Short mmCIF file of C-alpha atoms in Angstrom, two decimals:
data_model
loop_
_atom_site.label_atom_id
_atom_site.label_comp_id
_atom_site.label_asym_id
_atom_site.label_seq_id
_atom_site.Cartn_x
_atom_site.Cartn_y
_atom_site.Cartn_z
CA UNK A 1 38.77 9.20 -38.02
CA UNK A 2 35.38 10.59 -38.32
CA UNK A 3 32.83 11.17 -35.65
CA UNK A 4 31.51 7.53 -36.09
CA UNK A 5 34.74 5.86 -36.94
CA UNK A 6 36.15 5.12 -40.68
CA UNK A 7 36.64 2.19 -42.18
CA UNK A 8 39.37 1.88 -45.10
CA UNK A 9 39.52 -0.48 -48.27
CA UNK A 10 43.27 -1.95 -49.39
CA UNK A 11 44.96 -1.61 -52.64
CA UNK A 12 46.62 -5.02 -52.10
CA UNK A 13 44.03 -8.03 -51.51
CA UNK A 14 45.85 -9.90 -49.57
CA UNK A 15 45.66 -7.46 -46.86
CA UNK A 16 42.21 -6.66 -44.70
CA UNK A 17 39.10 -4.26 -45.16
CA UNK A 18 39.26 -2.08 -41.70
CA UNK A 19 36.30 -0.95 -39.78
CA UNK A 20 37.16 1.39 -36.79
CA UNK A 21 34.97 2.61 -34.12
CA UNK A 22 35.12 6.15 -32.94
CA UNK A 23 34.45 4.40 -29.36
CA UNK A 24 35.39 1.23 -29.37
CA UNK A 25 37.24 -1.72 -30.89
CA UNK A 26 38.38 -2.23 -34.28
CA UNK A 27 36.64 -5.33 -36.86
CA UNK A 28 38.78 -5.93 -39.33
CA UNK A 29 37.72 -8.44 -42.02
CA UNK A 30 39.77 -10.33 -45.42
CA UNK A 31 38.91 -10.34 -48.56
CA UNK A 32 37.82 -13.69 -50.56
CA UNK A 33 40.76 -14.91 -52.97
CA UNK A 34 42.82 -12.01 -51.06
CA UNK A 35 45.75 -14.60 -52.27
CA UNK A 36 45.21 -14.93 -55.72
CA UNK A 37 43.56 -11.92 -56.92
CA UNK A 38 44.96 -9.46 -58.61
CA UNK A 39 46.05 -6.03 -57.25
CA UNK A 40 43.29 -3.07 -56.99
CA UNK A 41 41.89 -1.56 -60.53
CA UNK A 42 40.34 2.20 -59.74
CA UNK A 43 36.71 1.56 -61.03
CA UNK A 44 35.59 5.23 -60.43
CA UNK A 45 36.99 7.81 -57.60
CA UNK A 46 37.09 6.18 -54.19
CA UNK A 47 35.63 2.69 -55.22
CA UNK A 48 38.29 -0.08 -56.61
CA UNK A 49 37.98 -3.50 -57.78
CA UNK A 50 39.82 -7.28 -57.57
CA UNK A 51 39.39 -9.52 -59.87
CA UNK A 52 39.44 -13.29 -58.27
CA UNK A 53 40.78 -14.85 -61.39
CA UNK A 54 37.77 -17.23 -60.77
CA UNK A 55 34.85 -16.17 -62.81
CA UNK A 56 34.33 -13.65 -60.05
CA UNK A 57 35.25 -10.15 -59.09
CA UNK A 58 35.22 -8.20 -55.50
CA UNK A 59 34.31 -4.51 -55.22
CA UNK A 60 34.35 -2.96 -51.23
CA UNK A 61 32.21 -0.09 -51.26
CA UNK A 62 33.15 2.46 -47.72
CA UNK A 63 30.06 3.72 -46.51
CA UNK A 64 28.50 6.17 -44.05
CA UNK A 65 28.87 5.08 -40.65
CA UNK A 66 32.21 3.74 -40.71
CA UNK A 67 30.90 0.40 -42.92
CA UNK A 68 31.54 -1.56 -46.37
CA UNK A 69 29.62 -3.05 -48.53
CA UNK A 70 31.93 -5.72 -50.18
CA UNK A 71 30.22 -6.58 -53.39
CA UNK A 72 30.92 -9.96 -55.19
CA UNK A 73 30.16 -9.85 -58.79
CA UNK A 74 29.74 -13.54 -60.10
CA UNK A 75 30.51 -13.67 -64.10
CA UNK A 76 29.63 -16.73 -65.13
CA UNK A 77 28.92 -20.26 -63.97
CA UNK A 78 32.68 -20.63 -63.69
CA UNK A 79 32.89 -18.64 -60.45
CA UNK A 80 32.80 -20.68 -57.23
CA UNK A 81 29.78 -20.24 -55.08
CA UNK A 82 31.54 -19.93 -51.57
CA UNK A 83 33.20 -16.70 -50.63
CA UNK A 84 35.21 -17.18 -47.19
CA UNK A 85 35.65 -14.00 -45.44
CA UNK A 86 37.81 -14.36 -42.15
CA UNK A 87 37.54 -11.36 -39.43
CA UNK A 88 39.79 -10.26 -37.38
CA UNK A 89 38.46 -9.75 -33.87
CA UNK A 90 38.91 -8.87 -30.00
CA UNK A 91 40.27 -11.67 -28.10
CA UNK A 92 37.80 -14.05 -26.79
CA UNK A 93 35.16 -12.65 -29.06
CA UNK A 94 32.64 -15.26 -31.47
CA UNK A 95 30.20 -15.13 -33.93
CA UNK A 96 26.63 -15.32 -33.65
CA UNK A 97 24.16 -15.46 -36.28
CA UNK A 98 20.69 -14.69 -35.41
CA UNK A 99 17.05 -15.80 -37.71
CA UNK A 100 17.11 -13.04 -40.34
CA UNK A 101 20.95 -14.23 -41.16
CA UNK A 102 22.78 -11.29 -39.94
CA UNK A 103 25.86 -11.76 -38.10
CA UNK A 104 27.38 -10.48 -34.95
CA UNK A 105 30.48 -10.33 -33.53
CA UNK A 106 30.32 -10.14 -29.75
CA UNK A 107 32.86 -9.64 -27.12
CA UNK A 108 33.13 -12.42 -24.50
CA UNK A 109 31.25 -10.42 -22.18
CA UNK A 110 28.66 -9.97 -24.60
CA UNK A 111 28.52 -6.96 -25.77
CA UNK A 112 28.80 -6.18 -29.51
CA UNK A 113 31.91 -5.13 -31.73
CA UNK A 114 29.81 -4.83 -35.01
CA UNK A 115 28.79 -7.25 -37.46
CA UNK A 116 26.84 -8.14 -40.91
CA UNK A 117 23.64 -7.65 -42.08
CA UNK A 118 21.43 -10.58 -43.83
CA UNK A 119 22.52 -11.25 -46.78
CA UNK A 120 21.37 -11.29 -50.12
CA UNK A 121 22.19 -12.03 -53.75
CA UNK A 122 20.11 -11.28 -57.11
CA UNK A 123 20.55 -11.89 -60.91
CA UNK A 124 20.97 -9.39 -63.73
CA UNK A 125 16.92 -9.70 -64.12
CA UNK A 126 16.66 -8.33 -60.50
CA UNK A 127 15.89 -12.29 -59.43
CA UNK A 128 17.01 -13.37 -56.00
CA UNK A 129 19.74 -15.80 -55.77
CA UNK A 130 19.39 -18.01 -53.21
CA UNK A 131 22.16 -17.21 -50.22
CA UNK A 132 23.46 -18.10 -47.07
CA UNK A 133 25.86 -17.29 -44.48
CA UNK A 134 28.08 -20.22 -42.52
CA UNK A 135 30.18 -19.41 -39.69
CA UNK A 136 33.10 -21.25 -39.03
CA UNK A 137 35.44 -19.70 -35.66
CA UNK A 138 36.01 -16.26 -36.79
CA UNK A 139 34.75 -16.35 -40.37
CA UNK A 140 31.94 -16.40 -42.45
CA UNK A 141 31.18 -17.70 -46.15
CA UNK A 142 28.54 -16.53 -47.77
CA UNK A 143 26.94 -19.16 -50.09
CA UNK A 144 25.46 -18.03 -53.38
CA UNK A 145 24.15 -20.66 -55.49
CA UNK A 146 24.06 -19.26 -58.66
CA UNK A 147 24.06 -22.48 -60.71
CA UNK A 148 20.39 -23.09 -61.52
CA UNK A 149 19.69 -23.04 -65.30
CA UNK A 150 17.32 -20.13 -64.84
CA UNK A 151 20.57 -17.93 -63.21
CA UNK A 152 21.20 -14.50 -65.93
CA UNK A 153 24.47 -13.61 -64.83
CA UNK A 154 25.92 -11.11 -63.68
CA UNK A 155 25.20 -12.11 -59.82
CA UNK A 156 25.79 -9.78 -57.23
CA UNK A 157 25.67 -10.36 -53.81
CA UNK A 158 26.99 -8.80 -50.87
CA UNK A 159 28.55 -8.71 -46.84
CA UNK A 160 27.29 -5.33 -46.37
CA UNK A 161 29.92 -4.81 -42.61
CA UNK A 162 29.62 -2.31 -39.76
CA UNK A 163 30.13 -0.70 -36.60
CA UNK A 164 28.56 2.01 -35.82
CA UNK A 165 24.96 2.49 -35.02
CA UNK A 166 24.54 6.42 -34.97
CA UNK A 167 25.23 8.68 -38.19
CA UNK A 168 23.33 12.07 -36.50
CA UNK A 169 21.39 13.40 -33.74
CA UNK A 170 19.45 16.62 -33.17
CA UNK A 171 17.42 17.73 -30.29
CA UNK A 172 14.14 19.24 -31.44
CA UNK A 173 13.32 20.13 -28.59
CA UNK A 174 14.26 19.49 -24.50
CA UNK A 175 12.40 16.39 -24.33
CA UNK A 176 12.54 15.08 -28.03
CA UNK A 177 15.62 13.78 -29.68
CA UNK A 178 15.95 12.69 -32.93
CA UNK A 179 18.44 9.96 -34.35
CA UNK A 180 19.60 9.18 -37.99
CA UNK A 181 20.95 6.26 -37.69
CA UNK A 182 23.73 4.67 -39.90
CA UNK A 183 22.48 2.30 -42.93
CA UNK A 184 24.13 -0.55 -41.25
CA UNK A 185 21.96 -0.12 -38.08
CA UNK A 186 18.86 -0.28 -40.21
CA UNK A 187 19.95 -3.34 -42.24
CA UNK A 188 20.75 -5.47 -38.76
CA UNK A 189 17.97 -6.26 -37.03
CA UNK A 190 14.59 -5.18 -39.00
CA UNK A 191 11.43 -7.11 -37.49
CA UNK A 192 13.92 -8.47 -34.98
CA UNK A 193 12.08 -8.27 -31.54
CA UNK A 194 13.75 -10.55 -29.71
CA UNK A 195 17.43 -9.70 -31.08
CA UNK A 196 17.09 -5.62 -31.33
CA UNK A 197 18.21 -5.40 -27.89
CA UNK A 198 21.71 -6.86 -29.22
CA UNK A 199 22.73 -3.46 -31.57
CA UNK A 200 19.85 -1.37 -29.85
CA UNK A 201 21.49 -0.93 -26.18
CA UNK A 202 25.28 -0.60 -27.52
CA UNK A 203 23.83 1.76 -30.34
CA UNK A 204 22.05 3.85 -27.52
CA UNK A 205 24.98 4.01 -25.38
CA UNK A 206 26.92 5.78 -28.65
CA UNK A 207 24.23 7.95 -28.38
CA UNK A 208 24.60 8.98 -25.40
CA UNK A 209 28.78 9.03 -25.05
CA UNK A 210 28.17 11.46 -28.58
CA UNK A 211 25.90 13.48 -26.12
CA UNK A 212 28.39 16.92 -25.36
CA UNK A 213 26.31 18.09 -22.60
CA UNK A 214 25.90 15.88 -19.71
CA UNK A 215 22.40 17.54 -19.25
CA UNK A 216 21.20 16.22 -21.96
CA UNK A 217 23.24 12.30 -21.68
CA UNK A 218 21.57 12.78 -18.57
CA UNK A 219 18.24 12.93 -20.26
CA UNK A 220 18.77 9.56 -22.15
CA UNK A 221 17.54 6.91 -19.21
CA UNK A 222 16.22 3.83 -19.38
CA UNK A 223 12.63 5.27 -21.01
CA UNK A 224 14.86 6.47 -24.20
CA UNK A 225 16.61 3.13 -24.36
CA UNK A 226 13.87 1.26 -24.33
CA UNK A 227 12.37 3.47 -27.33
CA UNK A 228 15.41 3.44 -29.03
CA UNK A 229 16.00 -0.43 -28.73
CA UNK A 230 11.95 -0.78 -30.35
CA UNK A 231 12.69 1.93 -33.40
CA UNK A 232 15.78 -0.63 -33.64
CA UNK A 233 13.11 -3.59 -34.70
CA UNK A 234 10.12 -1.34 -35.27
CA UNK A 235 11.02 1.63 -37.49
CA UNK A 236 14.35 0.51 -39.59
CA UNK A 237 13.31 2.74 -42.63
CA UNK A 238 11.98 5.85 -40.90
CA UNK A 239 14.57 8.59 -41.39
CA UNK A 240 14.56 9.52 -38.03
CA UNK A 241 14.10 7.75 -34.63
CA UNK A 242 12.77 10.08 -31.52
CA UNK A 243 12.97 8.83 -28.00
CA UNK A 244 11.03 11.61 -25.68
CA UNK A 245 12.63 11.94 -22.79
CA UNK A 246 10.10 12.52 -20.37
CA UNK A 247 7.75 9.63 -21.36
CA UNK A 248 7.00 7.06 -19.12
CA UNK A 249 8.61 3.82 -18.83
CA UNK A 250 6.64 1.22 -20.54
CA UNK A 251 9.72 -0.96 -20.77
CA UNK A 252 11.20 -2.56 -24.21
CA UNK A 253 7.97 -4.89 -24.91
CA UNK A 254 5.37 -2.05 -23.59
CA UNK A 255 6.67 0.40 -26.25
CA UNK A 256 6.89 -2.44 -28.79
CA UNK A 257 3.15 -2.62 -28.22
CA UNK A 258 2.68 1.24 -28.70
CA UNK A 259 4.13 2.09 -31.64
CA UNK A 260 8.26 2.37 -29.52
CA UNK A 261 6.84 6.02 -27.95
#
């Protein structure tokens, strides 16, 4: 397992896509048509393919930060346009979708296990496809609805899964830390005010528990959360986000207003 967790992609359909936290629980998630498709084809090193025998095929994709992006190819207007994907979660824990159409999976206690970012779907001109998720218990479908006359296929959409919020850190300097954090992290909550604080405290805590010296986890208090949380909504595409340390607490909404430092 790596420093962020791992997740791993089956050879046999039927069985589940795996997405393991360094720190905490494990999100495990089936494939559509895991019943009927056909066993894994290698489509180049590391990345392998299932065809659906419906008109459509499923590619998971590992990446960083212990996520997948499971692609659905739709061929033709033969493929269905719902793709059921049941997880596998903690006891006691539900889905929650939130306005932008991500999806997270949160423990009864409310904290969060990991989840999926909004979807999307386009044609083979680049046109979007109009998508959906629906949750049902412990899965989601996603809802492409390819069939309009102007559709060119191929259509691609994708779940695009994950768990873990922080790929890298590096201290610049005593005060100043800065954070890559994983793709999935950027993809869940962009724009998001009022749901950052959902991926932006647990992704702060990894932070800190990846922190080696406790004089600099102590460092991280409630001034660098609340920066983190607003680079969470704020800054999704910056390549770095850099809570300073010994700024003054403006609270989440106060550094919202100033630019999250």
């Amino acid at each position: 397992m790596g420093r962020h967790g791992s997740a791993s992609v089956p050879q046999d359909a039927a069985r589940d896509v795996v997405l393991s936290h360094a720190s905490g629980p494990t999100l495990a998630v089936g494939l559509p048509s895991g019943e009927t498709a056909d066993a894994a084809q290698t489509v180049m090193d590391g990345v392998v393919a299932f065809d659906n025998n419906d008109g459509s095929t499923t590619v998971p994709i590992v990446k960083d930060g212990a996520s997948v992006q499971i692609l659905t190819i739709v061929h033709d207007a033969t493929a269905p346009e719902r793709y059921r994907y049941e997880l596998d979660v903690p006891v006691g824990s539900r889905l929650q979708q939130e306005a932008s159409g991500a999806i997270v999976v949160l423990t009864a206690a409310g904290a969060l296990v990991g989840g999926v970012a909004p979807p999307w779907a386009y044609d083979a001109t680049g046109a979007p496809v109009p998508t959906r998720f629906e949750i049902e218990g412990t899965s989601f479908t996603q809802v492409v609805e390819h069939l309009a006359p102007e559709t060119t296929y191929p259509v691609v959409a994708d779940p695009f899964l994950g768990v873990a919020m922080v790929s890298s850190y590096r201290w610049e300097t005593s005060t100043r830390i800065l954070v890559t954090p994983t793709a999935w992290a950027r993809a869940v909550y962009p724009g998001n005010v009022a749901g950052a604080p959902i991926a932006g405290n647990p992704g702060f805590d990894e932070l800190r528990a990846k922190q080696t010296s406790s004089t600099y986890r102590n460092r991280l208090g409630a001034s660098a959360r609340n920066q983190y949380i607003c680079h969470v909504a704020g800054a999704p595409l910056t390549s770095t986000w850099n809570p300073e340390t010994n700024r003054a607490d403006k609270g989440y909404l106060g550094f919202i207003a100033s630019g999250c430092n």
